[in-house]
mmCIF file of C-alpha atoms in Angstrom:
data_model
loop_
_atom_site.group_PDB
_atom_site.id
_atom_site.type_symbol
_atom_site.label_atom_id
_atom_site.label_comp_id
_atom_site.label_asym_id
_atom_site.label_seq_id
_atom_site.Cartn_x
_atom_site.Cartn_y
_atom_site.Cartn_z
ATOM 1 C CA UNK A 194 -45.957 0.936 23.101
ATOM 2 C CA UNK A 195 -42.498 -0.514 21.767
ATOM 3 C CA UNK A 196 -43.810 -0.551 18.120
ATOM 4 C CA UNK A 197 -44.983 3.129 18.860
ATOM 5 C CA UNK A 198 -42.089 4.662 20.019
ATOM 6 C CA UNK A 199 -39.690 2.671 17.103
ATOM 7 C CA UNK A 200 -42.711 4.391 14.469
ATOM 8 C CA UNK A 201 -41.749 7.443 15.606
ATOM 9 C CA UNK A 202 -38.031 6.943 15.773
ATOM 10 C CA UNK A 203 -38.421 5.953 12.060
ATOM 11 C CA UNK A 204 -40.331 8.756 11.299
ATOM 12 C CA UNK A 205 -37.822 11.443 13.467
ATOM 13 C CA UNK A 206 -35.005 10.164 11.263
ATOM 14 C CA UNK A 207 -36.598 10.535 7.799
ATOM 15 C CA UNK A 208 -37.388 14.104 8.631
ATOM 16 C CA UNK A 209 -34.111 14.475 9.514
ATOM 17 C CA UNK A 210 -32.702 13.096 6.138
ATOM 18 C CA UNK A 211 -35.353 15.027 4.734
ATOM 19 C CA UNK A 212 -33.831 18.490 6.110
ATOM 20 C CA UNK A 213 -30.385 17.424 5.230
ATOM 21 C CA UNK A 214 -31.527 16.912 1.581
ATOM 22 C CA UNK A 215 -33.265 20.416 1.527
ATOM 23 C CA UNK A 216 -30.045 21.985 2.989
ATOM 24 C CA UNK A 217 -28.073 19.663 0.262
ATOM 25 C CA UNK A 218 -30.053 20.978 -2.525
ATOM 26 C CA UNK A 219 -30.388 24.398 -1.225
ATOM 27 C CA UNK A 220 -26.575 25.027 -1.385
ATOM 28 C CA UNK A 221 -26.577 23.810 -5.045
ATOM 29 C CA UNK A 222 -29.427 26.356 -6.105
ATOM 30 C CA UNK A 223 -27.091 29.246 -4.091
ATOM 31 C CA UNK A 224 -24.209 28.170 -6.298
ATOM 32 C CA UNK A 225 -26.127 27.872 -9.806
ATOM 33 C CA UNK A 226 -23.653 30.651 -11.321
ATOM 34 C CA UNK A 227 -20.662 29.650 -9.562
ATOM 35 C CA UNK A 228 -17.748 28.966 -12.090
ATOM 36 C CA UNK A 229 -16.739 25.180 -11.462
ATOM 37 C CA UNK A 230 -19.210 24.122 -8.595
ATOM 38 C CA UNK A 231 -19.725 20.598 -8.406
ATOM 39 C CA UNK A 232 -23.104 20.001 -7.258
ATOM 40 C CA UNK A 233 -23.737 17.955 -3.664
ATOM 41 C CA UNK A 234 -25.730 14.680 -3.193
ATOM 42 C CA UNK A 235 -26.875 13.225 -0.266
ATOM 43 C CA UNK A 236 -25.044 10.016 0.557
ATOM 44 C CA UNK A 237 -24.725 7.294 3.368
ATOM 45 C CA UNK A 238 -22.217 6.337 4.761
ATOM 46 C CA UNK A 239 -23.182 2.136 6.011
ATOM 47 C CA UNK A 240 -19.646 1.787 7.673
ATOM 48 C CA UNK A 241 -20.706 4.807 9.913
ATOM 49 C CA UNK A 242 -24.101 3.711 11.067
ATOM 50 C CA UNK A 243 -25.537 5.186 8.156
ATOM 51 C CA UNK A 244 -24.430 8.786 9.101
ATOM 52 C CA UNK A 245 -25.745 11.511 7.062
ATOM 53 C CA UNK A 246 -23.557 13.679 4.614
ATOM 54 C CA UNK A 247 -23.189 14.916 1.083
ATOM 55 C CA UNK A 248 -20.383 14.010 -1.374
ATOM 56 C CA UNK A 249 -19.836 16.131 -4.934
ATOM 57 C CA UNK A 250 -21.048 15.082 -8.051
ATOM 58 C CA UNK A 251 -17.589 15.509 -10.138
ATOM 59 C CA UNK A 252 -19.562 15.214 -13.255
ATOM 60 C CA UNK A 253 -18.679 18.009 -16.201
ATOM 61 C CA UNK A 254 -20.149 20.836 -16.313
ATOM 62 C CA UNK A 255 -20.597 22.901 -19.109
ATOM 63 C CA UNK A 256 -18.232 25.278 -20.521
ATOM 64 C CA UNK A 257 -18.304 28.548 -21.513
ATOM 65 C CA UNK A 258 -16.487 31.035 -24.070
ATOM 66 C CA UNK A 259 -15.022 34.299 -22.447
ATOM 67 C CA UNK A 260 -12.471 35.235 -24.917
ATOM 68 C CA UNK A 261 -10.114 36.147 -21.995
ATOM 69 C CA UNK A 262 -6.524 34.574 -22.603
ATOM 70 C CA UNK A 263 -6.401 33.567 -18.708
ATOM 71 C CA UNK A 264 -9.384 31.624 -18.138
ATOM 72 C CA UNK A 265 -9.093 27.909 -18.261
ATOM 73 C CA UNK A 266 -11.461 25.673 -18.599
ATOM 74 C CA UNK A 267 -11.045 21.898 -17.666
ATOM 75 C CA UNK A 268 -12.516 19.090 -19.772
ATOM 76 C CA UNK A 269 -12.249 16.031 -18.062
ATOM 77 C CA UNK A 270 -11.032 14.786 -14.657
ATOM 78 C CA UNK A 271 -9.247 16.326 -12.301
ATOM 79 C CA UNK A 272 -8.000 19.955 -10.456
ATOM 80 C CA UNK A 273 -5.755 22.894 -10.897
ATOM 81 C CA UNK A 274 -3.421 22.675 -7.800
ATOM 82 C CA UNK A 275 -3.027 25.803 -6.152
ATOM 83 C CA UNK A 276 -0.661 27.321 -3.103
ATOM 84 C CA UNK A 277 -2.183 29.028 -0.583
ATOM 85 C CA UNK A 278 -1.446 30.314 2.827
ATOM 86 C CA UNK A 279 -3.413 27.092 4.441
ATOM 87 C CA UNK A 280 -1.076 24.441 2.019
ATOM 88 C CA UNK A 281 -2.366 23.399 -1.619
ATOM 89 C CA UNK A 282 -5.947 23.420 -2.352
ATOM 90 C CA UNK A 283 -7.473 22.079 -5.503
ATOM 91 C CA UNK A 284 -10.104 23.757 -7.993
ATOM 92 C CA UNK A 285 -12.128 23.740 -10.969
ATOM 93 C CA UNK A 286 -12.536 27.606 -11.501
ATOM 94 C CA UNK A 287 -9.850 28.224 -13.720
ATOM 95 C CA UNK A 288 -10.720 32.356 -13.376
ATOM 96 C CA UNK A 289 -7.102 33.212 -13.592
ATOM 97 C CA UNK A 290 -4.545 36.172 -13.825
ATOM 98 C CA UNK A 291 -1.243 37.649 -12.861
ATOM 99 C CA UNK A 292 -0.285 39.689 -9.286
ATOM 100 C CA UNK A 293 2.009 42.833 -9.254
ATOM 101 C CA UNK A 294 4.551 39.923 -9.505
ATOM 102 C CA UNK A 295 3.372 38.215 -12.837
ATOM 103 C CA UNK A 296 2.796 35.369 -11.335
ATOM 104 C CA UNK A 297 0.294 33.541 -12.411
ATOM 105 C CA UNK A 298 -2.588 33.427 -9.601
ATOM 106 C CA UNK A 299 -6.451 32.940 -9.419
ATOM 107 C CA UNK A 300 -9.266 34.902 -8.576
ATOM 108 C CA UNK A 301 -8.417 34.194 -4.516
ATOM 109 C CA UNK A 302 -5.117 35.788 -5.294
ATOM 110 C CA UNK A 303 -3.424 32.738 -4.586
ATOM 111 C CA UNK A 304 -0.786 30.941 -6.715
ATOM 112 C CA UNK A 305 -1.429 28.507 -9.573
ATOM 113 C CA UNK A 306 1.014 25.626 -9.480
ATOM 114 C CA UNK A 307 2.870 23.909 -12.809
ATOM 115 C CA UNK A 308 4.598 20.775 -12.517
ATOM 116 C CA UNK A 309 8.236 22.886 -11.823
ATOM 117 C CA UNK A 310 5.910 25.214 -9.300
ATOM 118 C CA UNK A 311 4.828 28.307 -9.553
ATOM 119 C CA UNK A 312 4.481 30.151 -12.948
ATOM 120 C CA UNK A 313 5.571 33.661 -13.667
ATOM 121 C CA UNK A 314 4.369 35.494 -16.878
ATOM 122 C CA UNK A 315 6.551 38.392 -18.527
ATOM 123 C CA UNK A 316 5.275 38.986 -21.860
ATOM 124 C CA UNK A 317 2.597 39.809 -23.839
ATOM 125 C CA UNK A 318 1.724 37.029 -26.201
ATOM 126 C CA UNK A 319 0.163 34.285 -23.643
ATOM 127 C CA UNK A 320 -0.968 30.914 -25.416
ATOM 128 C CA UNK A 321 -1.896 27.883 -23.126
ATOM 129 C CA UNK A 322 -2.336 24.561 -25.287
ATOM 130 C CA UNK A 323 -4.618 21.508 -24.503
ATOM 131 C CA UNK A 324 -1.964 19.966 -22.340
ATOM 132 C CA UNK A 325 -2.103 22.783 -20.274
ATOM 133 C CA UNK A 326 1.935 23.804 -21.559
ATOM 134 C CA UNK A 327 2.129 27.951 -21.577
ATOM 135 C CA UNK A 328 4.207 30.308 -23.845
ATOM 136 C CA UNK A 329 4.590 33.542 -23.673
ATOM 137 C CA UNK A 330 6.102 35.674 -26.628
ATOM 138 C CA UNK A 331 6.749 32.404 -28.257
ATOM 139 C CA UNK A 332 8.649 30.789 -24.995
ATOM 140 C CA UNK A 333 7.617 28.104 -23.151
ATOM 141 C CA UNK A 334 7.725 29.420 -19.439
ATOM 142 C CA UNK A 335 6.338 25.924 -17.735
ATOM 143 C CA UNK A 336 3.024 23.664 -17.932
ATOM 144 C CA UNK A 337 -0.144 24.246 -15.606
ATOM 145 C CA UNK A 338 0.018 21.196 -13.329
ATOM 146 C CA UNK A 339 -3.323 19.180 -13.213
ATOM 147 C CA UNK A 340 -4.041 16.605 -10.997
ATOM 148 C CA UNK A 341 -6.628 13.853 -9.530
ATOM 149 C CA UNK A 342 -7.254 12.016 -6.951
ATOM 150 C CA UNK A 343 -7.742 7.461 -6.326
ATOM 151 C CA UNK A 344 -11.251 8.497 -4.670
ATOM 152 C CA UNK A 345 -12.143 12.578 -4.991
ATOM 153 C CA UNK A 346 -15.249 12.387 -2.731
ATOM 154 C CA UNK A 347 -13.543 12.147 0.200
ATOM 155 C CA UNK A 348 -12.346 15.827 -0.929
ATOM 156 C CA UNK A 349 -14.005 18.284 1.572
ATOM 157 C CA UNK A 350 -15.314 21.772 0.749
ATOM 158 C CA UNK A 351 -14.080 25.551 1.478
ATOM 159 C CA UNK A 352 -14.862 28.489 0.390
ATOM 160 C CA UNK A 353 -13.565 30.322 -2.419
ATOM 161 C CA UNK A 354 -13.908 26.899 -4.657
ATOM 162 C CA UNK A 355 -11.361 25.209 -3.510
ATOM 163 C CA UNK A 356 -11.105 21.833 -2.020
ATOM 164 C CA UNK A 357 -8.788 20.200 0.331
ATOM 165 C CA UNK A 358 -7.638 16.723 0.715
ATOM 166 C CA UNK A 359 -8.269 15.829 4.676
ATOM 167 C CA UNK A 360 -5.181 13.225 4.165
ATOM 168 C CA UNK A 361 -7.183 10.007 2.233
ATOM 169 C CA UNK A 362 -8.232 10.902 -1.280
ATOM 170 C CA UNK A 363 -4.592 10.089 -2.659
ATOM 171 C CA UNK A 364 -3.590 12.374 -4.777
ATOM 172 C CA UNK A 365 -2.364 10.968 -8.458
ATOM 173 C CA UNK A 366 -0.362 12.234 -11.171
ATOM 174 C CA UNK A 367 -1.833 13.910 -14.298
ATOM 175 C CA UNK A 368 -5.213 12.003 -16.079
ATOM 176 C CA UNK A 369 -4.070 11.545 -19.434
ATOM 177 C CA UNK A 370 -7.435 12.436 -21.099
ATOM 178 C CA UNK A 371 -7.899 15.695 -19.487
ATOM 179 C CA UNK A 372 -6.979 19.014 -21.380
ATOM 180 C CA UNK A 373 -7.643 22.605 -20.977
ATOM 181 C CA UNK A 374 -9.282 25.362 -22.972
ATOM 182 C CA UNK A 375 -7.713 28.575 -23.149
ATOM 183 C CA UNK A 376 -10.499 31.046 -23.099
ATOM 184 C CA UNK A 377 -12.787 29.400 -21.675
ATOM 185 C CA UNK A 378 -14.615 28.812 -18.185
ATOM 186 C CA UNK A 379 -16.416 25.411 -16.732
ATOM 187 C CA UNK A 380 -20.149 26.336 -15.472
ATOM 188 C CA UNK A 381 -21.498 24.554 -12.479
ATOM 189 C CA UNK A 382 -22.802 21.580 -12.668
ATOM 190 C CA UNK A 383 -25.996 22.330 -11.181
ATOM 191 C CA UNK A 384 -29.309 21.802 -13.052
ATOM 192 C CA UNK A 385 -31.869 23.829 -11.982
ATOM 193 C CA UNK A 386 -34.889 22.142 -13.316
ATOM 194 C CA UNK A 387 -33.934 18.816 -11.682
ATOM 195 C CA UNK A 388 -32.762 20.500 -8.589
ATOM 196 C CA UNK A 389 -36.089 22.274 -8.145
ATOM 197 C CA UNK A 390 -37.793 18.846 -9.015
ATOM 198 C CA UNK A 391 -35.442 17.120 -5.861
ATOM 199 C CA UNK A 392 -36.419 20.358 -3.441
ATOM 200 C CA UNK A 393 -40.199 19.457 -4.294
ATOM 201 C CA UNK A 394 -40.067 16.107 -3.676
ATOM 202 C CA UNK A 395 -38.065 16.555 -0.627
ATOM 203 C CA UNK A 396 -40.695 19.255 0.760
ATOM 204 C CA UNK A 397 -43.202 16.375 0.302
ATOM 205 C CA UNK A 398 -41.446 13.506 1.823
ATOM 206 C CA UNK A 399 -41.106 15.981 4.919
ATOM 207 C CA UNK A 400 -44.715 16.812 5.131
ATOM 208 C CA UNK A 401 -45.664 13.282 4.843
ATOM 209 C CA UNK A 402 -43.256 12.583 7.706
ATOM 210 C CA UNK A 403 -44.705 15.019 10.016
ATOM 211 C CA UNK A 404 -47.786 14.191 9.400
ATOM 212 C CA UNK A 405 -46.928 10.841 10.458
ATOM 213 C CA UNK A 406 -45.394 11.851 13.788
ATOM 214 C CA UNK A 407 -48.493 13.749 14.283
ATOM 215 C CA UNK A 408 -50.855 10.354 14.001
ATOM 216 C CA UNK A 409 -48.692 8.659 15.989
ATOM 217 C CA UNK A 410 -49.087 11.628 18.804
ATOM 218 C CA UNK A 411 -52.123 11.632 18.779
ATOM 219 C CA UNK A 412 -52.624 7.717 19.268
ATOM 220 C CA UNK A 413 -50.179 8.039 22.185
ATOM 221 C CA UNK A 414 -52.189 10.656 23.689
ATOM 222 C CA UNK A 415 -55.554 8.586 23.296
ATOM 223 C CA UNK A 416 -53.611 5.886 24.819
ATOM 224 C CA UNK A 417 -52.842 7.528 28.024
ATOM 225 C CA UNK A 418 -55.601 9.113 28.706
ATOM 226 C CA UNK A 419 -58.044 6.445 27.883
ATOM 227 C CA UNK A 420 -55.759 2.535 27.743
ATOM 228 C CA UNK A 421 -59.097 0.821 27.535
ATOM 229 C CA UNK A 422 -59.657 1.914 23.798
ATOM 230 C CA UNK A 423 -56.418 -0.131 22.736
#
């Protein structure tokens, strides 16, 4: 009966991963067209008894041409720091434009940070070179501040594509290899022919899994009802 019930346990877990990984993979399909998305993985965590969550894939994704002088794309590690009401947040959707102030904000409304803080625009002429350093009319008014973290997984996840540091990624200064593309936008990251392959495969591993639990039911049931056949 011991072996049984630890079958079954085994079995009651791996569905569980299983649903996890279809929720994983189900978020990434929902956020195929969302401008920077880093698509989630299912990891485990050993040092807490193999707990169940998803980190981001930081890989690149691919980037776009939009023509419009305030989109940024980033190649490379790292985030755009932002100010919001909540404290700074970091992105990869560099979807940006000015408020009623000029100041130079993103698509949430909320401010975009340079090294000095935040950046006002008054001009026409905007130019933002790889470095992320931004003239107007010919001026430099400041450079976009970029940043990245010692470990970026331990990053957690709001809305509006932003991400917030929960106190141990350790933020660092600048990477030196990252630069920024005036007029252009980072895709997600998400690759729907491979994610559609991992959804499949998941949907199997599930059904194979219940099917399991099913056998084992049924040899429980046989085994109550009638001990003499084991």
């Amino acid at each position: 009966m011991a072996m049984i019930v630890s079958g079954i346990s085994g079995l009651v877990d791996g569905t569980l991963i299983q649903q996890v990984r279809c929720d994983t993979i189900s978020n990434n399909l929902a956020n195929l067209s969302t401008k920077g998305f880093k698509r989630d993985v299912l990891s485990f965590d050993e040092v807490l008894s193999m707990k169940k969550r998803s980190v981001p894939d930081f890989s690149q994704g691919p980037v776009q041409h939009t023509s419009n002088p305030f989109d940024l794309a980033l190649d490379g590690q790292g985030f755009l720091k932002v100010q919001t009401q909540k404290g700074f947040r970091y992105t990869r959707d560099g979807a940006l434009g000015l408020n009623k102030e000029n100041m130079l904000v993103n698509r949430n409304g909320d401010q975009i940070l340079g090294d000095n803080g935040p950046i006002r625009v008054d001009g026409t002429e905007v130019s933002v070179g790889t470095d992320g350093q931004i003239q107007v009319d010919g001026v430099s008014v400041g450079r976009i501040s970029v940043v990245d973290f010692k470990d970026p997984r331990l990053l957690v996840k709001e809305g509006g594509s932003y991400y917030v540091d929960p106190g141990e990624a350790e933020e660092l200064p600048r990477p030196e290899k990252t630069t920024l593309h005036q007029g252009y936008l980072e895709e997600s990251n998400v690759d729907l022919t491979e994610e559609m392959i991992r959804m499949v495969e998941a949907f199997r591993a599930f059904e194979a899994m219940e099917k399991g639990i099913q056998s084992i039911d049924e040899m429980t049931g046989k085994l109550i009802n009638d001990p003499g056949l084991f």
